[in-house]
XYZ file of C-alpha atoms in Angstrom:
83
model
C 85.063 185.296 195.415
C 81.651 184.388 196.309
C 80.441 188.317 195.700
C 81.378 187.861 192.084
C 79.468 184.636 191.743
C 76.443 185.842 193.491
C 76.613 188.996 191.574
C 77.090 187.265 187.952
C 73.972 184.976 189.303
C 71.834 188.038 189.807
C 72.958 189.810 186.312
C 71.868 186.410 184.793
C 68.669 186.124 186.215
C 67.892 189.927 185.647
C 68.461 189.029 182.052
C 66.686 186.070 181.938
C 63.756 187.836 183.338
C 63.947 190.852 180.658
C 64.347 188.157 177.874
C 61.173 186.439 179.335
C 59.075 189.476 179.345
C 59.842 190.381 176.079
C 59.066 187.176 174.616
C 55.791 187.134 176.448
C 55.000 190.668 175.356
C 55.677 189.498 171.887
C 53.400 186.276 172.259
C 50.510 188.108 173.312
C 50.903 190.823 170.203
C 51.039 187.335 168.036
C 48.142 186.091 169.679
C 46.218 189.547 169.385
C 47.137 189.611 165.717
C 45.925 185.913 164.987
C 42.558 186.907 167.036
C 42.106 189.728 165.028
C 42.518 187.757 161.448
C 40.332 185.173 162.688
C 37.575 187.902 163.671
C 38.043 189.234 160.151
C 37.547 185.837 158.429
C 34.534 184.911 160.301
C 32.872 188.337 159.716
C 32.790 188.984 163.640
C 35.160 192.306 163.020
C 33.712 195.562 163.569
C 35.959 198.174 162.182
C 36.115 201.178 164.532
C 34.291 204.404 163.171
C 37.672 206.351 163.400
C 39.065 204.362 160.389
C 35.743 203.918 158.291
C 35.919 206.039 155.687
C 33.386 206.780 152.772
C 29.648 207.307 152.239
C 28.117 205.066 155.437
C 24.576 204.193 153.412
C 26.822 203.227 150.464
C 28.708 200.812 152.633
C 25.929 199.416 154.410
C 24.203 198.551 150.976
C 27.272 197.025 149.891
C 27.329 194.906 153.316
C 23.840 193.891 152.897
C 24.534 192.852 149.286
C 27.367 190.794 150.345
C 25.158 189.479 152.993
C 22.609 188.329 150.717
C 24.811 186.787 148.351
C 26.431 184.725 151.290
C 23.154 183.939 152.271
C 22.042 182.839 148.907
C 25.313 180.445 148.633
C 24.450 178.844 151.653
C 21.019 178.247 150.793
C 22.218 176.608 147.306
C 24.563 174.519 149.183
C 22.007 173.556 151.623
C 19.509 172.503 148.922
C 22.445 170.306 147.118
C 22.674 172.886 144.023
C 26.058 173.394 142.701
C 27.002 177.016 142.067
């Protein structure tokens, strides 16, 4: 009788450990996703060169124009001009 109870307790503990490990793995993945989204929103995200396709100088000019536009908007906000 005691062997059955102790083996059931061990199986329950093993199951709880597996479920806990899976939940922690999922939590870490969710946190990584949210961190990646925050990086993309703040502009700190730098895409890997393997995924960067297209003409690099053209992409750099577009990025530079975008940054200039952001700076222009921020300066307008700082001076109190409504765009």
